[in-house]
Amino acid sequence: MANAKTNALDASRGKNIFHRNSVAAIRLIEDFVIKHTNIDIYSSSDSEGSVDDTISLKSNSASKKKELRVKTLQLKKTRCEDLEYKLKILDTTIAFLTISGVVLATQDFESNYSDNKEERYLQSNLTDKFRIYISLSTIISIILAVIRSITSYNLKRERKIFLEDKIKSYFFTSSFPLLVAEILLVSVHCPPYLDYEFEFKQLSGTLNVNFSSICLSIMTLRVILLLRLFLHYSRWATVDVQIICRENDANRPLSFALKAILKDMPQYLLLPCFAISTIALGVALQVYERPFNQDNIMSNTTNCGGISETVESTLDYTFLYNAEWLVLLTMTTVGFGDFYPRTHMGRFIAIISAIWGTFLISLMIIMFNNFVSFSRGEEKCYKLLKKITESRELREYAKKFIKASIEAFLYKKNHKLNSNDPLLAMRIAQINHYKKMYKEKVLDVKFRNNDIREVLIELNQSFSMDLEKLKKFVANAQEMENQLDTLIESQKKTLEILLSCSKFSRDVENMMVFSQGGLR
């Protein structure tokens, strides 16, 4: 009765552990199955008293254990693929909701803004509708971000289980701090029916800006969430690729995916990054520079022909593309000077643009270098065509050399001239010139084509061919050795048979001699 209760408790415990999706659970289940199978095996073997049956049953249990492990790992892989697809849908939805909120906040800023300082930020009829949608999209995005973080943790856990790594709690992994940072980033927005105007002292004036504009400048950071889409829709971030990365000690599969995209097709990542960065930073820059430059007009005094004139100059940020023009010039480190930031926040945004632009420009130089560089097939074709062209040039120099030699020989034979003839000397000089050019071209081709890589490739090919021949020789030698061993064994048996036959014949002869002696 106690054994039955123990077995029941073990079975229920194994069943509960199975639903935890952990390596320990899988191994406990496997050990539980093998343990109880072995009990039945040993009891049956003891009752029958057959050692061979025990060995065969043990081998069957080992094969069952292996099959169970293979099936479990296959289920784990399928679950990883399902979680990856769910994560892809969540990231796409979050990116759509957050970017649509930024677009509507920009439209709200444009519709509410007025050039009149006294009525600078007036709320239009669509303002409340825009902000209600932005608030709803923000709330939905936060909820989806929590679900996404849990899904991401489950995916990491399944991958670690699949690869037999250590499992940490949710709050001790990178998923929790990333969730907090994402919530802080997404939650910044201007709620409906709430707006305040602030005044900040600057170096050359006063900046008046409202709360919704400040929120809009921070909301432009939401474009960072678009980076996830490159990883999801790339062939370098699949489950199989990440498994291969972990098996080869590449412990950062996302970093590997970005590097692989930059190496394989960098234009698909750099060009969108350039465009999105220019638009986002341009919107943030316009929020602060547009009201400041309209309220604080600069005056420049110029002296022309002894007459001083005061000219009011303003940096017009009414159009968004002027701010984007400034950001683009800053990112490319050109800086014409027609537009420049005057506020503290505008200068801070310009510093970020300069740093980010330097990084993108350096990657773009690498992209163009990779674009100009030959692939392996193209490099092979180029070298082959180069060799064909050089061989044609060598033939042309050889033809000219032979032609000039024959013409000089015939000219000397027909005219019966001595070696001091000027025409003959000119032809001989021409022959020497073609001969010299031919030798120089041969040496040039010889040294130019002596590439270390090609020599190593040829040596490798020759060594591999020789190695294959040696392998065949060794295989043939082993086969001959086996055949010789067989022949030696057969000869030994034949010798033994002959010796036994000779012994038997001697015995027969002795018996016949003995019998004949007895008869006499």
XYZ file of C-alpha atoms in Angstrom:
520
model
C 0.000 0.000 0.000
C 2.844 2.337 0.859
C 4.593 1.517 -2.426
C 1.390 2.289 -4.350
C 1.076 5.673 -2.612
C 4.714 6.429 -3.333
C 4.280 5.565 -7.005
C 1.162 7.730 -7.201
C 2.954 10.677 -5.578
C 5.913 10.259 -7.934
C 3.583 10.148 -10.931
C 1.673 13.292 -9.895
C 4.936 15.075 -9.109
C 6.326 14.154 -12.520
C 3.121 15.344 -14.159
C 3.239 18.730 -12.407
C 6.911 19.240 -13.240
C 6.240 18.422 -16.893
C 4.057 21.538 -17.207
C 6.873 23.835 -16.044
C 8.802 23.680 -19.334
C 12.260 23.269 -17.875
C 15.225 21.049 -18.464
C 15.024 19.681 -14.957
C 11.409 18.657 -15.574
C 12.312 16.856 -18.790
C 15.134 14.963 -17.125
C 12.998 14.067 -14.085
C 10.303 12.665 -16.352
C 12.849 10.706 -18.326
C 14.454 9.342 -15.143
C 11.004 8.548 -13.739
C 10.063 6.557 -16.840
C 13.396 4.751 -16.997
C 13.340 4.039 -13.257
C 9.940 2.369 -13.285
C 10.751 0.590 -16.532
C 13.925 -0.772 -14.952
C 11.950 -2.001 -11.921
C 9.702 -4.037 -14.194
C 12.728 -5.202 -16.145
C 14.641 -6.404 -13.111
C 11.614 -8.107 -11.589
C 10.873 -9.979 -14.790
C 14.520 -10.849 -15.267
C 14.800 -12.176 -11.722
C 11.689 -14.279 -12.127
C 12.858 -15.718 -15.411
C 16.523 -15.829 -14.488
C 17.654 -14.845 -17.978
C 20.642 -12.448 -18.322
C 20.168 -11.952 -22.075
C 16.594 -10.734 -21.614
C 17.787 -8.153 -19.046
C 20.422 -6.748 -21.438
C 17.926 -6.481 -24.300
C 15.371 -4.702 -22.091
C 18.030 -2.231 -20.910
C 18.912 -1.373 -24.506
C 15.216 -0.865 -25.284
C 14.908 1.557 -22.328
C 17.930 3.554 -23.538
C 16.439 3.829 -27.030
C 13.107 4.952 -25.540
C 14.934 7.589 -23.511
C 16.664 8.879 -26.631
C 13.392 8.991 -28.598
C 11.687 10.842 -25.741
C 14.455 13.446 -25.659
C 14.333 13.979 -29.432
C 10.543 14.452 -29.331
C 10.820 16.865 -26.395
C 13.429 18.984 -28.170
C 11.290 19.040 -31.302
C 8.342 20.296 -29.269
C 10.572 22.939 -27.729
C 11.670 24.137 -31.141
C 8.056 24.352 -32.341
C 7.120 26.342 -29.238
C 10.056 28.710 -29.834
C 8.867 29.340 -33.386
C 5.315 30.056 -32.149
C 6.577 32.500 -29.519
C 8.822 34.163 -32.121
C 5.824 34.699 -34.418
C 3.747 36.080 -31.511
C 6.599 38.443 -30.604
C 6.791 39.607 -34.210
C 3.068 40.457 -34.274
C 3.299 42.298 -30.929
C 6.317 44.364 -31.982
C 4.669 45.297 -35.288
C 1.476 46.384 -33.503
C 3.367 48.392 -30.861
C 5.458 50.116 -33.545
C 2.325 51.029 -35.530
C 0.488 52.434 -32.488
C 3.453 54.442 -31.176
C 4.467 55.918 -34.549
C 0.856 56.800 -35.364
C 0.742 58.625 -32.013
C 3.854 60.625 -32.998
C 2.307 61.506 -36.380
C -0.929 62.696 -34.761
C 0.988 64.686 -32.129
C 2.932 66.404 -34.948
C -0.316 67.183 -36.748
C -1.752 68.512 -33.487
C 1.281 70.802 -33.061
C 0.943 72.132 -36.621
C -2.792 72.736 -36.320
C -2.579 74.490 -32.933
C 0.472 76.650 -33.618
C -0.031 80.331 -34.426
C 2.492 82.980 -35.432
C 0.845 85.417 -33.012
C 2.729 85.324 -29.708
C -0.362 86.131 -27.642
C -2.349 83.295 -29.188
C 0.515 80.947 -29.877
C -1.001 77.583 -28.809
C -4.739 77.580 -29.420
C -6.599 74.284 -29.276
C -8.548 73.498 -32.430
C -11.597 71.288 -32.809
C -9.518 68.225 -33.631
C -7.105 68.661 -30.703
C -9.129 66.661 -28.176
C -9.811 63.901 -30.700
C -6.134 63.645 -31.547
C -5.108 63.510 -27.897
C -7.788 60.960 -26.975
C -6.519 58.685 -29.725
C -2.921 59.270 -28.621
C -3.845 58.416 -24.996
C -5.712 55.264 -26.047
C -2.869 54.142 -28.312
C -0.418 54.803 -25.464
C -2.443 52.712 -22.989
C -2.799 49.869 -25.499
C 0.909 50.089 -26.287
C 1.806 49.814 -22.585
C -0.438 46.753 -22.174
C 1.043 45.157 -25.276
C 4.540 46.040 -24.017
C 3.872 44.076 -20.804
C 2.582 41.116 -22.825
C 5.548 41.433 -25.148
C 8.015 41.448 -22.257
C 6.489 38.277 -20.773
C 6.493 36.646 -24.214
C 10.109 37.644 -24.713
C 11.031 36.147 -21.337
C 9.215 32.909 -22.194
C 11.024 32.805 -25.525
C 14.409 33.301 -23.858
C 13.528 30.625 -21.319
C 12.495 28.177 -24.022
C 15.719 28.846 -25.926
C 17.787 28.330 -22.798
C 15.886 25.135 -22.026
C 16.481 23.997 -25.565
C 20.177 24.749 -25.205
C 20.347 23.475 -21.611
C 21.399 26.778 -20.031
C 20.623 28.213 -16.612
C 17.152 29.704 -16.075
C 16.803 32.973 -14.130
C 13.720 34.579 -12.669
C 11.885 37.232 -14.710
C 12.949 40.129 -12.450
C 16.620 39.123 -12.686
C 16.776 39.073 -16.489
C 17.105 41.908 -19.005
C 13.388 41.661 -19.876
C 12.236 43.528 -16.752
C 14.483 46.651 -17.012
C 13.775 46.801 -20.751
C 10.049 46.743 -19.969
C 10.445 49.625 -17.486
C 12.428 51.663 -20.034
C 9.857 50.949 -22.762
C 6.951 51.964 -20.512
C 8.724 55.215 -19.607
C 9.377 55.907 -23.291
C 5.874 55.095 -24.528
C 3.964 56.705 -21.648
C 5.210 60.236 -22.463
C 2.332 62.087 -24.180
C 0.035 65.035 -23.630
C -3.328 63.891 -22.202
C -6.544 65.528 -23.453
C -7.860 68.672 -21.755
C -4.433 69.350 -20.262
C -1.934 71.906 -21.512
C 0.422 74.372 -19.860
C 2.793 76.947 -21.284
C 6.346 77.344 -19.967
C 8.905 80.109 -20.318
C 12.646 79.410 -20.403
C 15.504 81.915 -20.463
C 17.966 81.447 -23.329
C 21.206 83.199 -24.276
C 19.578 85.687 -26.622
C 15.944 85.771 -25.594
C 13.064 83.881 -24.055
C 11.592 80.577 -25.195
C 7.837 80.081 -24.768
C 6.729 76.496 -25.314
C 3.735 74.479 -24.144
C 3.551 71.046 -22.513
C 2.294 69.220 -25.624
C 5.273 70.485 -27.652
C 7.737 69.217 -25.026
C 5.952 65.848 -25.042
C 6.159 65.778 -28.849
C 9.928 66.310 -28.788
C 10.292 63.379 -26.373
C 7.803 61.216 -28.323
C 10.104 61.313 -31.353
C 12.339 58.875 -29.445
C 9.690 56.234 -30.134
C 11.302 55.632 -33.524
C 13.822 53.468 -31.613
C 11.097 50.805 -31.446
C 11.284 50.462 -35.241
C 14.676 48.824 -34.810
C 12.944 45.643 -33.660
C 11.200 45.280 -37.001
C 14.543 44.974 -38.817
C 15.398 42.058 -36.559
C 12.030 40.328 -36.968
C 11.777 40.677 -40.725
C 15.380 39.664 -41.352
C 16.577 36.171 -42.199
C 19.452 36.621 -39.730
C 17.232 36.528 -36.614
C 15.301 33.263 -36.990
C 15.194 30.548 -34.327
C 17.584 28.295 -36.255
C 20.111 31.124 -36.670
C 19.993 31.939 -32.956
C 20.483 28.275 -32.052
C 23.536 28.156 -34.330
C 24.850 31.363 -32.696
C 24.528 29.898 -29.212
C 26.186 26.652 -30.244
C 29.145 28.599 -31.683
C 29.643 30.834 -28.608
C 27.936 33.884 -30.176
C 25.970 34.805 -27.048
C 24.381 37.953 -28.522
C 22.174 36.823 -31.404
C 20.524 40.262 -31.823
C 23.902 41.956 -32.137
C 24.887 39.264 -34.616
C 21.706 39.929 -36.631
C 22.486 43.666 -36.888
C 26.094 42.995 -37.915
C 24.962 40.414 -40.462
C 22.440 42.861 -41.971
C 25.130 45.557 -42.192
C 27.502 43.110 -43.882
C 24.975 41.456 -46.197
C 22.593 44.263 -47.291
C 23.580 47.458 -45.423
C 21.445 49.752 -47.576
C 18.274 48.165 -46.182
C 19.259 49.354 -42.703
C 21.292 52.537 -43.258
C 19.050 54.386 -45.702
C 15.870 53.971 -43.582
C 17.874 54.948 -40.474
C 19.077 58.102 -42.242
C 15.564 59.070 -43.364
C 13.830 58.286 -40.068
C 16.518 60.037 -38.012
C 16.344 63.162 -40.159
C 12.547 63.397 -39.838
C 12.430 62.658 -36.083
C 15.265 65.024 -35.139
C 13.860 67.685 -37.488
C 10.465 67.552 -35.725
C 12.115 67.818 -32.297
C 14.278 70.733 -33.472
C 11.339 72.632 -34.978
C 9.409 72.456 -31.695
C 11.985 74.681 -29.933
C 13.482 76.767 -32.749
C 10.271 77.868 -34.456
C 8.707 79.866 -31.561
C 12.050 81.193 -30.344
C 13.134 82.600 -33.720
C 9.737 84.206 -34.307
C 9.724 85.887 -30.911
C 13.414 86.883 -30.878
C 14.276 88.417 -34.248
C 17.960 89.178 -34.760
C 19.126 92.553 -36.165
C 22.382 92.939 -38.062
C 23.968 96.344 -38.842
C 25.771 96.587 -42.180
C 27.881 99.475 -43.548
C 27.535 99.948 -47.307
C 29.108 103.056 -48.931
C 29.350 104.911 -45.624
C 25.652 104.334 -44.925
C 24.807 102.016 -42.027
C 21.710 99.883 -42.422
C 19.996 97.715 -39.823
C 18.627 94.518 -41.309
C 16.403 92.157 -39.381
C 17.277 88.554 -40.093
C 15.289 85.570 -38.967
C 15.725 81.834 -39.242
C 12.419 80.612 -40.630
C 11.471 77.244 -39.137
C 7.832 77.517 -40.194
C 8.388 74.718 -42.697
C 9.507 71.368 -41.380
C 11.949 70.766 -44.200
C 14.075 73.722 -43.017
C 14.614 71.966 -39.683
C 15.278 68.707 -41.533
C 17.750 70.571 -43.762
C 19.641 71.734 -40.665
C 19.650 68.196 -39.221
C 20.834 66.714 -42.521
C 23.677 69.232 -42.839
C 24.687 68.537 -39.240
C 24.584 64.741 -39.703
C 26.712 64.945 -42.846
C 29.101 67.445 -41.128
C 28.670 69.960 -43.986
C 27.257 72.976 -42.149
C 26.542 75.749 -44.676
C 25.620 78.202 -41.895
C 22.303 79.336 -43.401
C 20.469 77.622 -40.535
C 21.743 77.014 -37.025
C 20.147 76.372 -33.611
C 19.808 79.193 -31.077
C 18.083 77.479 -28.140
C 19.707 75.178 -25.609
C 17.532 72.215 -26.596
C 18.123 72.964 -30.274
C 21.877 72.827 -29.738
C 21.545 69.615 -27.727
C 19.572 68.064 -30.599
C 22.251 69.283 -33.029
C 24.950 67.553 -30.924
C 22.973 64.289 -31.013
C 22.547 64.717 -34.788
C 26.289 65.230 -35.265
C 27.246 62.142 -33.231
C 24.582 59.927 -34.801
C 25.359 61.236 -38.277
C 29.084 60.506 -37.887
C 28.216 56.924 -36.969
C 25.872 56.517 -39.959
C 28.322 58.145 -42.395
C 31.104 55.773 -41.307
C 28.785 52.804 -41.851
C 27.768 54.225 -45.217
C 31.427 54.399 -46.280
C 31.738 50.731 -45.376
C 28.577 50.059 -47.402
C 30.019 51.729 -50.503
C 33.293 49.871 -50.001
C 31.416 46.569 -49.874
C 29.423 47.606 -52.951
C 32.574 48.335 -54.953
C 34.420 45.231 -53.753
C 34.253 42.157 -55.963
C 32.500 39.030 -54.862
C 34.390 35.750 -55.143
C 32.893 34.946 -58.547
C 33.380 38.481 -59.868
C 36.985 38.523 -58.685
C 37.594 35.214 -60.446
C 36.041 36.552 -63.689
C 38.061 39.781 -63.465
C 41.350 37.916 -63.031
C 40.498 35.534 -65.853
C 39.662 38.401 -68.237
C 42.823 40.212 -67.128
C 44.903 37.143 -67.973
C 43.204 36.812 -71.365
C 43.926 40.489 -72.141
C 47.555 40.141 -71.077
C 48.019 36.973 -73.147
C 46.642 38.831 -76.191
C 49.088 41.684 -75.592
C 51.936 39.157 -75.326
C 50.875 37.607 -78.629
C 50.835 41.040 -80.270
C 54.368 41.827 -79.054
C 55.540 38.375 -80.156
C 53.976 38.873 -83.632
C 55.620 42.289 -84.005
C 58.980 40.892 -82.873
C 58.813 37.948 -85.331
C 57.559 40.151 -88.163
C 60.328 42.733 -87.634
C 62.995 39.955 -87.491
C 61.789 38.369 -90.755
C 61.572 41.734 -92.516
C 65.129 42.651 -91.412
C 66.447 39.267 -92.545
C 64.784 39.541 -95.992
C 65.847 43.175 -96.363
C 69.471 42.257 -95.638
C 69.366 39.216 -97.948
C 67.762 40.974 -100.923
C 69.832 44.141 -100.781
C 73.091 42.461 -99.719
C 73.946 45.225 -97.275
C 76.466 45.342 -94.479
C 75.579 45.938 -90.855
C 76.405 49.686 -91.078
C 73.392 50.437 -93.310
C 71.132 52.992 -91.553
C 67.858 51.305 -92.633
C 69.086 47.950 -91.412
C 70.246 49.494 -88.150
C 66.784 51.059 -87.711
C 65.132 47.670 -88.272
C 67.507 46.016 -85.804
C 66.687 48.716 -83.238
C 62.988 48.051 -83.853
C 63.578 44.320 -83.283
C 65.413 45.028 -80.035
C 62.577 47.329 -78.907
C 59.882 44.687 -79.490
C 62.067 42.073 -77.829
C 62.573 44.288 -74.784
C 58.838 45.101 -74.567
C 57.973 41.408 -74.833
C 60.373 40.469 -72.015
C 59.107 43.297 -69.770
C 55.501 42.251 -70.365
C 56.345 38.618 -69.582
C 58.027 39.634 -66.313
C 55.147 41.974 -65.444
C 52.573 39.235 -65.996
C 54.682 36.723 -64.115
C 55.122 38.853 -60.996
C 51.610 40.298 -61.074
C 49.931 36.915 -61.210
C 52.082 35.553 -58.398
C 49.399 36.300 -55.835
C 49.946 34.644 -52.463
C 46.286 33.724 -52.197
C 46.296 32.020 -55.599
C 49.522 30.184 -54.796
C 48.065 28.980 -51.506
C 44.861 27.906 -53.247
C 46.827 25.977 -55.865
C 48.999 24.384 -53.182
C 45.915 23.485 -51.192
C 44.300 21.920 -54.253
C 47.454 19.973 -55.116
C 47.856 18.844 -51.508
C 44.232 17.779 -51.351
C 44.603 15.820 -54.597
C 47.803 14.175 -53.320
C 46.096 13.444 -50.038
C 43.198 11.774 -51.833
C 45.671 9.669 -53.823
C 47.476 8.715 -50.631
C 44.187 7.772 -49.031
C 43.389 5.551 -51.998
C 46.870 3.981 -51.843
C 46.521 3.382 -48.116
C 43.052 1.880 -48.616
C 44.381 -0.392 -51.391
C 47.375 -1.355 -49.218
C 45.081 -2.212 -46.322
C 42.851 -4.240 -48.606
C 45.896 -6.081 -50.009
C 47.156 -6.655 -46.491
C 43.810 -8.151 -45.508
C 43.843 -10.363 -48.589
C 47.428 -11.440 -47.800
C 46.415 -12.253 -44.243
C 43.569 -14.370 -45.611
C 45.932 -16.139 -48.017
C 48.460 -16.777 -45.253
C 45.733 -18.225 -43.043
C 44.519 -20.466 -45.885
C 48.099 -21.524 -46.618
C 48.663 -22.343 -42.951
C 45.534 -24.484 -42.941
C 46.637 -26.171 -46.175
C 50.097 -26.798 -44.671
C 48.517 -28.295 -41.578
C 46.349 -30.546 -43.758
C 49.404 -31.609 -45.802
C 51.395 -32.312 -42.663
C 48.563 -34.378 -41.253
C 48.256 -36.207 -44.583
C 52.002 -36.909 -44.683
C 51.900 -38.124 -41.103
C 48.955 -40.316 -41.912
C 50.738 -41.729 -44.980
C 53.835 -42.488 -42.865
C 51.685 -44.224 -40.320
C 50.046 -46.270 -43.066
C 53.447 -47.206 -44.485
C 54.666 -48.227 -41.040
C 51.593 -50.337 -40.507
C 52.028 -51.978 -43.909
C 55.693 -52.727 -43.145
C 54.756 -54.075 -39.768
C 51.996 -56.245 -41.239
C 54.310 -57.626 -43.919
C 56.961 -58.429 -41.304
C 54.377 -60.246 -39.217
C 53.266 -62.330 -42.178
C 56.774 -63.429 -42.909
